[in-house]
Coordinates of N, CA and C in Angstrom, one line a residue:
M209 N 78.0 -219.1 -17.9 CA 76.8 -219.2 -18.8 C 77.0 -218.1 -19.8
R210 N 77.0 -218.5 -21.2 CA 77.1 -217.6 -22.2 C 75.7 -217.2 -22.6
I211 N 75.8 -215.9 -22.9 CA 74.5 -215.1 -23.4 C 74.6 -214.7 -24.7
H212 N 73.5 -214.6 -25.5 CA 73.7 -213.8 -26.8 C 72.2 -213.3 -27.0
I213 N 72.3 -211.9 -27.5 CA 71.2 -211.3 -27.9 C 71.1 -211.2 -29.5
D214 N 69.9 -211.6 -29.9 CA 69.8 -211.3 -31.3 C 69.2 -210.1 -31.6
Q215 N 70.1 -209.2 -32.3 CA 69.8 -207.9 -32.4 C 68.9 -207.7 -33.5
D216 N 68.7 -208.7 -34.4 CA 67.6 -208.5 -35.4 C 66.0 -208.8 -34.8
E217 N 66.1 -209.6 -33.7 CA 64.9 -209.7 -33.1 C 64.5 -208.9 -32.0
C218 N 65.3 -208.0 -31.3 CA 65.3 -207.3 -30.3 C 64.3 -206.1 -30.7
I219 N 63.3 -205.9 -29.8 CA 62.3 -204.7 -30.2 C 62.5 -203.6 -29.2
E220 N 63.5 -203.6 -28.6 CA 64.0 -202.3 -27.7 C 62.9 -202.1 -26.6
C221 N 62.4 -203.2 -26.0 CA 61.3 -202.9 -25.0 C 61.9 -202.7 -23.6
G222 N 63.2 -203.1 -23.3 CA 63.8 -202.8 -22.2 C 63.5 -203.6 -20.9
L223 N 62.7 -204.8 -21.1 CA 62.4 -205.7 -20.1 C 63.7 -206.6 -19.6
C224 N 64.8 -206.7 -20.3 CA 65.8 -207.5 -19.9 C 66.6 -206.6 -19.0
A225 N 66.8 -205.2 -19.4 CA 67.6 -204.3 -18.5 C 66.9 -204.1 -17.3
S226 N 65.5 -203.9 -17.4 CA 64.8 -203.7 -16.0 C 64.6 -205.1 -15.0
T227 N 64.8 -206.2 -15.8 CA 64.6 -207.4 -15.1 C 66.1 -207.7 -14.4
C228 N 67.2 -207.5 -15.2 CA 68.7 -207.9 -14.7 C 69.5 -206.9 -15.2
P229 N 69.6 -205.7 -14.5 CA 70.5 -204.6 -14.9 C 71.9 -204.8 -14.7
D230 N 72.3 -205.8 -13.9 CA 73.5 -206.1 -13.7 C 74.1 -206.8 -14.9
V231 N 73.3 -207.4 -15.9 CA 73.9 -208.0 -16.9 C 73.4 -207.2 -18.2
F232 N 72.2 -206.7 -18.3 CA 71.8 -206.2 -19.5 C 71.5 -204.6 -19.3
E233 N 71.8 -203.8 -20.4 CA 71.7 -202.3 -20.5 C 70.7 -201.9 -21.8
Q234 N 70.1 -201.0 -21.7 CA 69.3 -200.5 -22.7 C 69.6 -198.8 -22.9
N235 N 70.1 -198.4 -23.9 CA 70.2 -197.1 -24.1 C 69.1 -196.7 -24.9
E236 N 68.7 -195.5 -24.7 CA 67.4 -194.9 -25.4 C 67.7 -194.9 -27.0
G237 N 66.8 -195.6 -27.7 CA 67.0 -195.6 -29.1 C 67.8 -196.8 -29.7
L238 N 68.3 -197.3 -28.6 CA 69.3 -198.5 -29.1 C 68.7 -199.8 -28.6
K239 N 69.3 -200.9 -29.3 CA 69.0 -202.2 -28.8 C 69.5 -202.6 -27.7
A240 N 69.0 -203.8 -27.1 CA 69.6 -204.2 -25.6 C 71.0 -204.7 -26.0
S241 N 71.7 -204.6 -24.9 CA 73.2 -205.0 -25.0 C 73.6 -205.7 -23.5
I242 N 74.8 -206.3 -23.7 CA 75.3 -206.8 -22.5 C 76.2 -205.8 -21.8
V243 N 76.2 -205.7 -20.7 CA 77.0 -204.7 -19.8 C 78.5 -205.1 -20.2
K244 N 79.2 -203.9 -20.4 CA 80.5 -204.1 -21.0 C 81.6 -205.2 -20.4
C245 N 81.5 -205.2 -19.0 CA 82.3 -206.1 -18.2 C 82.0 -207.6 -18.5
Y246 N 80.8 -208.0 -19.1 CA 80.6 -209.3 -19.4 C 80.5 -209.6 -20.8
Q247 N 81.0 -208.6 -21.7 CA 80.8 -208.9 -23.0 C 82.1 -209.8 -23.6
L248 N 81.8 -210.4 -24.6 CA 82.9 -211.3 -25.2 C 82.8 -210.9 -26.7
G249 N 83.7 -209.9 -26.8 CA 83.8 -209.4 -28.3 C 82.8 -208.6 -29.0
G250 N 81.7 -208.3 -28.3 CA 80.7 -207.6 -28.8 C 79.6 -207.4 -27.7
A251 N 78.8 -206.4 -28.0 CA 77.8 -206.0 -27.1 C 76.7 -207.0 -27.1
S252 N 76.5 -208.0 -28.1 CA 75.4 -209.1 -28.2 C 75.8 -210.2 -27.6
D253 N 77.2 -210.6 -27.1 CA 77.6 -211.9 -26.7 C 78.4 -211.6 -25.4
G254 N 78.1 -212.4 -24.5 CA 78.7 -212.3 -23.2 C 78.5 -213.4 -22.4
E255 N 79.2 -213.6 -21.3 CA 79.4 -214.7 -20.3 C 79.4 -214.1 -18.9
V256 N 78.4 -214.8 -18.1 CA 78.2 -214.5 -16.6 C 78.5 -215.7 -15.8
G257 N 79.1 -215.4 -14.6 CA 79.3 -216.5 -13.7 C 78.0 -216.9 -12.9
E258 N 78.0 -217.8 -12.2 CA 77.0 -218.6 -11.4 C 76.1 -217.5 -10.6
P259 N 76.7 -216.5 -9.9 CA 75.9 -215.7 -9.2 C 75.1 -214.7 -10.0
L260 N 75.2 -214.5 -11.2 CA 74.1 -213.8 -12.2 C 73.4 -214.9 -13.0
Q261 N 73.5 -216.0 -13.1 CA 72.9 -216.9 -14.0 C 71.5 -216.8 -13.9
K262 N 70.8 -216.8 -12.5 CA 69.3 -216.9 -12.3 C 68.9 -215.6 -12.9
C263 N 69.5 -214.4 -12.6 CA 69.1 -213.1 -13.2 C 68.9 -213.1 -14.7
A264 N 70.1 -213.6 -15.2 CA 70.0 -213.6 -16.7 C 68.9 -214.4 -17.4
E265 N 68.9 -215.5 -16.8 CA 67.7 -216.5 -17.3 C 66.5 -215.9 -17.2
E266 N 66.2 -215.2 -16.0 CA 64.7 -214.6 -15.9 C 64.7 -213.5 -16.9
A267 N 65.7 -212.6 -17.0 CA 65.5 -211.7 -18.2 C 65.4 -212.4 -19.6
A268 N 65.9 -213.4 -19.8 CA 65.6 -214.1 -21.1 C 64.3 -214.5 -21.2
A269 N 63.7 -215.1 -20.0 CA 62.5 -215.7 -20.1 C 61.3 -214.6 -20.3
S270 N 61.8 -213.2 -19.8 CA 60.9 -212.1 -19.8 C 60.7 -211.4 -21.2
C271 N 61.7 -211.9 -22.2 CA 61.8 -211.1 -23.5 C 60.7 -211.6 -24.1
P272 N 59.8 -210.5 -24.7 CA 58.5 -211.0 -25.3 C 58.8 -211.6 -26.9
V273 N 59.9 -211.4 -27.3 CA 60.4 -211.9 -28.9 C 61.4 -213.0 -28.6
E274 N 61.7 -213.4 -27.6 CA 62.8 -214.4 -27.2 C 64.0 -214.1 -28.0
A275 N 64.5 -212.9 -27.9 CA 65.8 -212.7 -28.4 C 66.9 -212.8 -27.7
I276 N 66.8 -213.3 -26.6 CA 68.0 -213.6 -25.6 C 68.2 -215.1 -25.6
D277 N 69.3 -215.7 -25.7 CA 69.6 -217.0 -25.6 C 70.7 -217.3 -24.5
T278 N 70.3 -218.1 -23.5 CA 71.4 -218.3 -22.5 C 71.8 -219.8 -22.5
G279 N 71.4 -220.5 -23.6 CA 71.8 -221.9 -23.7 C 71.2 -222.8 -22.9
E280 N 70.0 -222.3 -22.4 CA 69.3 -223.3 -21.4 C 68.1 -223.9 -22.4

């Protein structure tokens, strides 16, 4: 499953990282990013396999500004 974080929409709330820390990370003062091992060319784009899909979808659903797209 592909994942994209819209950096312009991200408000740095940290819900994605707290909901699914295996896929998302949030460093203080920075926008959310995808954990390096799942990145595809940049911190905003990535791909995860089936074991992490549900977690990533829950994180996307928890985003108050809908900045995460999982293609669902």
